[in-house]
XYZ file of C-alpha atoms in Angstrom:
375
model
C 10.934 -0.747 -16.484
C 9.596 -4.268 -14.522
C 12.380 -4.339 -11.505
C 11.814 -0.485 -10.373
C 8.184 -0.005 -11.123
C 7.355 1.574 -7.274
C 3.984 0.945 -5.848
C 2.695 0.856 -2.915
C 4.027 -1.665 -1.084
C 7.186 -0.984 -1.515
C 9.231 -0.002 1.918
C 12.556 2.310 0.959
C 14.077 -1.729 0.884
C 18.073 0.879 0.660
C 16.897 1.841 3.910
C 21.132 0.964 3.858
C 21.176 4.475 2.064
C 19.650 6.963 3.443
C 19.474 10.890 3.323
C 21.101 11.899 6.101
C 18.753 13.370 9.232
C 18.208 17.486 9.509
C 20.214 18.224 12.617
C 17.992 19.990 14.663
C 19.127 23.397 14.123
C 17.412 23.316 10.641
C 13.977 22.633 11.445
C 11.626 25.170 12.449
C 9.423 24.579 14.429
C 6.419 21.712 14.156
C 2.745 22.500 13.990
C 1.160 22.254 17.153
C -1.851 20.924 15.066
C -3.345 18.468 13.138
C -3.788 20.670 9.695
C -6.355 19.514 7.617
C -6.675 22.109 5.080
C -3.551 22.524 4.578
C -3.172 18.876 3.959
C -6.544 18.734 1.762
C -4.546 21.816 0.326
C -1.513 19.948 -0.579
C -4.048 16.920 -2.382
C -5.831 18.649 -4.517
C -2.558 20.233 -6.384
C -1.364 17.179 -6.339
C -5.068 16.074 -8.103
C -4.361 18.919 -10.252
C -1.668 18.961 -12.272
C 1.221 16.638 -10.589
C 4.643 18.608 -9.781
C 7.412 18.145 -12.016
C 9.764 16.206 -9.243
C 7.482 13.549 -9.374
C 9.093 12.943 -13.865
C 10.184 9.925 -12.762
C 7.468 7.768 -11.623
C 5.478 8.452 -14.506
C 5.468 5.133 -14.534
C 3.628 5.032 -11.264
C 0.920 7.470 -12.013
C -1.240 4.738 -10.506
C -0.060 4.619 -7.372
C 0.328 7.993 -6.837
C -3.222 8.880 -7.994
C -4.664 6.302 -5.518
C -2.068 7.592 -2.965
C -3.878 11.355 -3.798
C -8.252 10.919 -4.389
C -7.716 8.020 -1.231
C -6.079 10.465 0.911
C -8.751 13.323 0.414
C -11.049 10.080 1.098
C -9.497 9.531 4.450
C -9.075 14.164 4.738
C -13.474 13.758 4.078
C -12.585 16.056 1.078
C -13.700 13.001 -1.047
C -15.773 15.888 -2.784
C -12.957 17.914 -4.879
C -12.602 14.918 -7.245
C -14.982 14.126 -10.298
C -15.485 10.330 -9.757
C -16.921 9.641 -12.479
C -14.044 11.075 -14.729
C -11.591 9.279 -12.671
C -12.950 6.542 -12.807
C -13.368 6.334 -16.621
C -9.678 7.327 -16.830
C -8.774 4.327 -14.613
C -10.600 1.938 -15.984
C -8.376 2.866 -19.200
C -5.197 1.516 -18.020
C -6.675 -1.951 -17.998
C -5.049 -4.772 -20.514
C -7.782 -6.760 -22.261
C -6.703 -9.854 -24.057
C -8.233 -9.676 -27.714
C -9.389 -14.095 -27.181
C -9.939 -16.399 -24.386
C -6.324 -17.928 -25.834
C -4.628 -15.250 -25.134
C -5.103 -15.654 -21.318
C -2.781 -18.953 -21.590
C 0.245 -16.496 -22.396
C 1.455 -15.748 -19.174
C 1.217 -12.165 -19.732
C -1.170 -10.224 -16.830
C -4.059 -8.848 -17.904
C -4.565 -6.387 -14.751
C -3.926 -2.941 -15.581
C -0.941 -0.625 -15.905
C 0.225 1.063 -14.504
C 0.718 4.761 -16.507
C 0.531 5.661 -20.555
C 4.111 5.639 -21.118
C 3.527 0.783 -20.454
C 0.277 0.702 -22.129
C 2.355 -0.414 -26.056
C 0.239 -0.396 -29.205
C -0.002 -3.930 -31.279
C 1.746 -4.666 -34.365
C 0.644 -4.662 -37.214
C -0.838 -7.327 -36.627
C -2.125 -6.161 -33.648
C -0.280 -7.857 -31.530
C 0.867 -6.966 -28.241
C 4.889 -8.445 -27.442
C 5.653 -6.724 -24.225
C 1.913 -6.137 -22.113
C 3.059 -4.241 -18.674
C 0.330 -4.960 -16.694
C 1.926 -5.090 -12.990
C 0.420 -5.727 -9.598
C 0.645 -2.946 -7.705
C -1.749 -1.396 -10.324
C -3.832 -2.916 -10.508
C -4.763 -3.317 -5.809
C -3.780 0.735 -6.799
C -6.402 0.686 -9.463
C -9.165 -1.750 -7.737
C -8.892 1.626 -4.639
C -9.438 3.511 -6.464
C -12.417 2.378 -7.918
C -13.702 2.087 -4.991
C -12.719 4.217 -3.490
C -14.705 6.816 -6.218
C -18.092 4.154 -5.826
C -17.051 2.463 -8.662
C -18.953 -1.289 -8.324
C -16.840 -3.821 -9.314
C -19.055 -6.100 -9.914
C -19.581 -4.459 -13.614
C -15.771 -5.381 -13.976
C -14.279 -7.681 -16.689
C -12.683 -9.652 -13.990
C -11.761 -13.092 -15.348
C -8.707 -11.385 -17.578
C -7.572 -10.215 -14.840
C -8.447 -13.334 -12.180
C -7.000 -16.246 -14.770
C -4.070 -14.449 -15.554
C -3.374 -13.528 -12.178
C -2.319 -17.541 -11.392
C -0.150 -17.351 -14.178
C 2.386 -15.643 -11.562
C 1.611 -17.117 -8.608
C 5.372 -19.279 -8.134
C 5.033 -23.059 -6.729
C 6.602 -22.006 -3.517
C 3.403 -19.936 -3.176
C 5.142 -16.336 -4.295
C 4.321 -13.663 -7.363
C 5.706 -11.843 -9.899
C 4.208 -8.767 -10.011
C 3.991 -9.425 -14.168
C 5.138 -11.054 -16.940
C 8.086 -12.212 -16.785
C 11.924 -12.030 -14.983
C 11.142 -10.075 -11.714
C 11.052 -9.782 -8.265
C 9.075 -12.314 -5.775
C 8.332 -11.670 -2.230
C 5.305 -10.527 0.554
C 4.748 -6.614 -1.538
C 3.660 -8.929 -4.441
C 1.348 -11.420 -2.304
C -0.565 -9.003 -0.683
C -1.549 -7.138 -3.411
C -2.564 -10.776 -4.525
C -4.744 -11.379 -1.913
C -6.059 -7.672 -1.953
C -7.113 -8.142 -5.796
C -9.115 -10.850 -4.637
C -10.279 -10.288 -1.818
C -11.989 -6.576 -3.318
C -13.565 -8.759 -6.660
C -14.721 -10.936 -4.244
C -13.000 -14.083 -6.092
C -10.525 -16.065 -4.869
C -9.642 -18.187 -8.643
C -6.963 -15.898 -8.946
C -4.694 -17.472 -6.654
C -3.484 -20.661 -4.820
C -4.652 -19.889 -0.895
C -2.900 -22.366 0.486
C 0.236 -22.065 -0.893
C 0.090 -18.472 0.061
C -0.175 -19.084 2.729
C 2.672 -21.913 3.638
C 5.041 -18.571 2.290
C 4.009 -16.409 4.218
C 5.012 -18.525 6.525
C 7.602 -19.663 5.323
C 8.974 -15.277 6.077
C 8.405 -15.066 9.911
C 11.400 -14.324 11.667
C 12.877 -16.415 14.088
C 12.374 -12.455 16.581
C 8.721 -12.711 15.217
C 8.679 -10.561 12.940
C 8.160 -11.461 8.484
C 11.173 -10.912 6.210
C 10.436 -9.782 2.436
C 11.082 -13.613 1.517
C 12.164 -16.850 3.326
C 15.357 -16.017 5.956
C 15.388 -11.846 5.674
C 15.452 -9.597 7.986
C 12.466 -9.134 9.610
C 11.058 -5.897 8.183
C 8.292 -4.350 9.050
C 6.758 -2.999 5.702
C 6.772 -7.335 4.886
C 4.970 -7.447 8.354
C 2.894 -5.832 7.324
C 1.978 -7.539 3.832
C 2.220 -10.782 6.139
C -0.184 -9.475 8.403
C -3.217 -8.369 6.141
C -2.817 -10.733 3.977
C -3.388 -13.447 5.908
C -6.687 -11.534 7.532
C -7.797 -10.710 4.206
C -7.375 -14.871 2.799
C -9.532 -15.966 6.381
C -6.571 -17.277 8.368
C -6.348 -15.424 11.385
C -9.368 -13.190 11.975
C -9.751 -9.685 13.865
C -8.166 -8.318 17.142
C -6.191 -12.083 17.422
C -5.086 -11.067 21.224
C -8.719 -11.324 22.118
C -8.682 -15.201 20.545
C -6.630 -17.801 21.657
C -3.186 -17.403 20.447
C -2.174 -20.652 20.633
C -4.121 -21.311 18.269
C -2.752 -19.068 15.582
C -1.304 -20.086 12.780
C 1.220 -17.751 13.184
C 3.349 -16.870 15.979
C 1.907 -14.293 17.895
C 3.395 -13.138 20.938
C 6.613 -13.394 19.787
C 5.424 -11.359 16.671
C 3.204 -8.622 19.248
C 6.947 -8.427 21.063
C 8.933 -7.717 17.751
C 6.252 -4.537 16.137
C 5.849 -3.035 19.787
C 9.543 -2.367 19.934
C 9.321 -0.885 17.018
C 7.643 2.159 17.909
C 11.162 4.048 18.703
C 12.462 6.868 21.936
C 11.600 9.709 19.854
C 7.479 8.192 19.819
C 7.558 7.012 16.128
C 7.923 3.808 14.285
C 11.073 1.687 12.805
C 11.245 0.259 9.848
C 13.596 -2.477 11.205
C 16.109 -3.062 14.377
C 18.660 0.711 14.875
C 16.522 1.888 12.002
C 15.714 6.253 12.356
C 12.007 6.280 12.802
C 10.180 6.736 9.706
C 6.530 8.832 8.873
C 5.091 5.485 6.929
C 5.712 3.037 9.487
C 3.651 4.303 12.204
C 0.926 2.522 9.201
C 2.584 -1.047 8.417
C 3.030 -1.600 11.961
C 0.735 0.469 12.977
C -1.739 -0.860 10.988
C -0.458 -4.673 11.502
C -1.313 -3.786 15.515
C -4.178 -3.100 14.740
C -5.701 -6.598 13.174
C -3.898 -8.336 15.278
C -5.955 -5.670 18.149
C -2.831 -4.544 20.003
C -2.636 -0.850 19.152
C -4.332 0.260 23.029
C -0.440 -1.146 24.236
C 1.692 1.733 21.181
C 2.404 5.418 22.933
C 0.527 7.257 21.528
C 1.291 10.724 22.503
C 4.809 10.017 22.362
C 3.291 8.676 18.818
C 1.387 12.011 17.784
C 4.402 14.011 18.964
C 6.106 12.868 16.908
C 3.925 13.048 13.127
C 3.342 16.527 13.774
C 6.925 16.697 14.449
C 6.623 15.740 9.964
C 4.466 17.594 9.002
C 5.591 20.830 6.582
C 4.279 23.777 6.291
C 3.687 23.418 3.077
C 0.329 20.427 3.651
C 1.773 16.701 3.525
C 4.059 14.565 5.792
C 7.907 14.252 5.531
C 10.000 11.122 5.917
C 11.942 12.479 8.921
C 11.052 15.094 11.476
C 11.916 18.855 9.059
C 11.972 17.482 5.792
C 10.107 17.641 3.008
C 6.715 16.155 2.061
C 5.760 13.989 -0.597
C 2.964 12.294 -1.630
C 3.842 8.238 -0.062
C 4.884 9.772 3.385
C 2.016 12.068 3.270
C -0.440 9.382 2.790
C 0.169 7.331 5.243
C 1.064 9.770 7.288
C -2.993 10.626 6.897
C -3.233 6.945 7.792
C -1.825 6.677 10.782
C -3.569 9.512 12.097
C -6.528 7.939 11.112
C -5.074 4.430 13.319
C -4.835 8.000 15.649
C -8.412 8.095 15.591
C -8.309 12.532 14.783
C -11.235 13.996 14.269
C -11.945 15.451 11.291
C -10.621 11.944 9.798
C -12.230 8.271 8.785
C -11.868 5.850 9.456
C -9.132 3.194 8.255
C -9.567 0.224 6.579
C -6.865 -1.442 8.778
C -5.434 -4.849 6.008
C -6.425 -2.118 2.583
C -4.981 0.675 3.698
C -7.944 2.482 1.981
C -11.293 4.090 4.183
C -13.238 1.886 5.939
C -16.106 3.796 3.512
C -14.448 2.408 0.601
C -13.963 -0.541 2.054
C -17.123 -1.180 2.677
C -18.974 0.141 -1.159
C -20.524 3.219 1.200
C -19.402 5.982 -1.115
C-alpha cells in the first residue's frame, strides 16, 4: 500500500511498458477547438460519481478529487462545487496525534488518501498504523485552497513537526512513515505543503536544495534521484521546489544566468528538446509525446521564462488530437480520456492562455486565484 499510492507527482515512471499507440486509421477526427462545455460535463460527472474503472484507485480518492475540483476551477466552473461540503470532507481525512508526545514517534500526521487508509485504533485507542501521506496532504491543502478554505485555521503543527521525520539525511523525503521510496516527487510535495501553510519549519531547506542539485544530470534535466536519467516530471519537481523554497526566481532567463545555482543553459536546452516533431512534449528522450508533459515540461519553461520559445501552435494542434469526444483528454491521440491526463491537458491549455480558462500558477499546479487565496 505504501509504495503503490498514486499521486499528483506520479509521472508514469514505467514508461518502458507504454501501451501501443493507436493506428492512424483508428483515430476519429479530432475537434478543431477546445470544447470547454464538454470538459465541464466530464468533470461534473467525476465530481458526482467516480466511474467504476477507478476502483483500483480508491486509496487515492483525494488525488482524484484534486484533479476534479481544481480542473473545474481551471475551467471557470467552480460554482458546480459545494465548497463547504468539500472542505469538511477533506478535513475529515487529517490524521491527528492523541498528544504532542506522539509527534516524535516517526509517523506522519498529514492527510490520508482515502477512508481505506484510515485504520481504526485498537482496543487501547492506539493507532498501530497511520497512513498519512505527503502526496495526499499536498492534494488536501490544494483542494482546501481551491474551495476558499482559510489554511491559517488548520492545525498545522502536527503536519509540520511530523513531516520532518520523513526527511532523510541526504535531504530527500519519504512519502509516509515506514519503508518507502524517496525521490524528488516527495521533496516537491513537502516544499508545496510548507509554502501553502506559510511555514518552513517542516523541512530543512538547505538539505533539500542539495539533494535537488545532486539530481541534475549531465544533459541539464533532472532525474528523480541522483544518477537517474533526466525526466520531465523529475525536472518539474526540481525546478518548482527550488522556486517555492526561494532559491530561484521567476523568469530566471531574464536574470544573470551565471549566478544561478543550477546549470540554466543546459536545462533550457534539454527542456526545449522535449517538444517533439508532432508538437507534443515527451517526458524523456526518444519517447512518444504525452498530454501530461505539456504541463510537466511546459511549467518548467514557464517558471524559467522560456515558454515563449516553444511552438505553441504545434502544441495546441497535438493536444486537440488527444481531446476526447466525451470530454477530457487521453494520454495519446485517439485514446480514451482519464482524469489524470485530462487535468494536465487543462493546465496545458491554461499555459497556452486558452480563452475561458483561469490562469495557472505553474509552481503549485493550480489556478493563480487559488494559489493567491482569491476565491
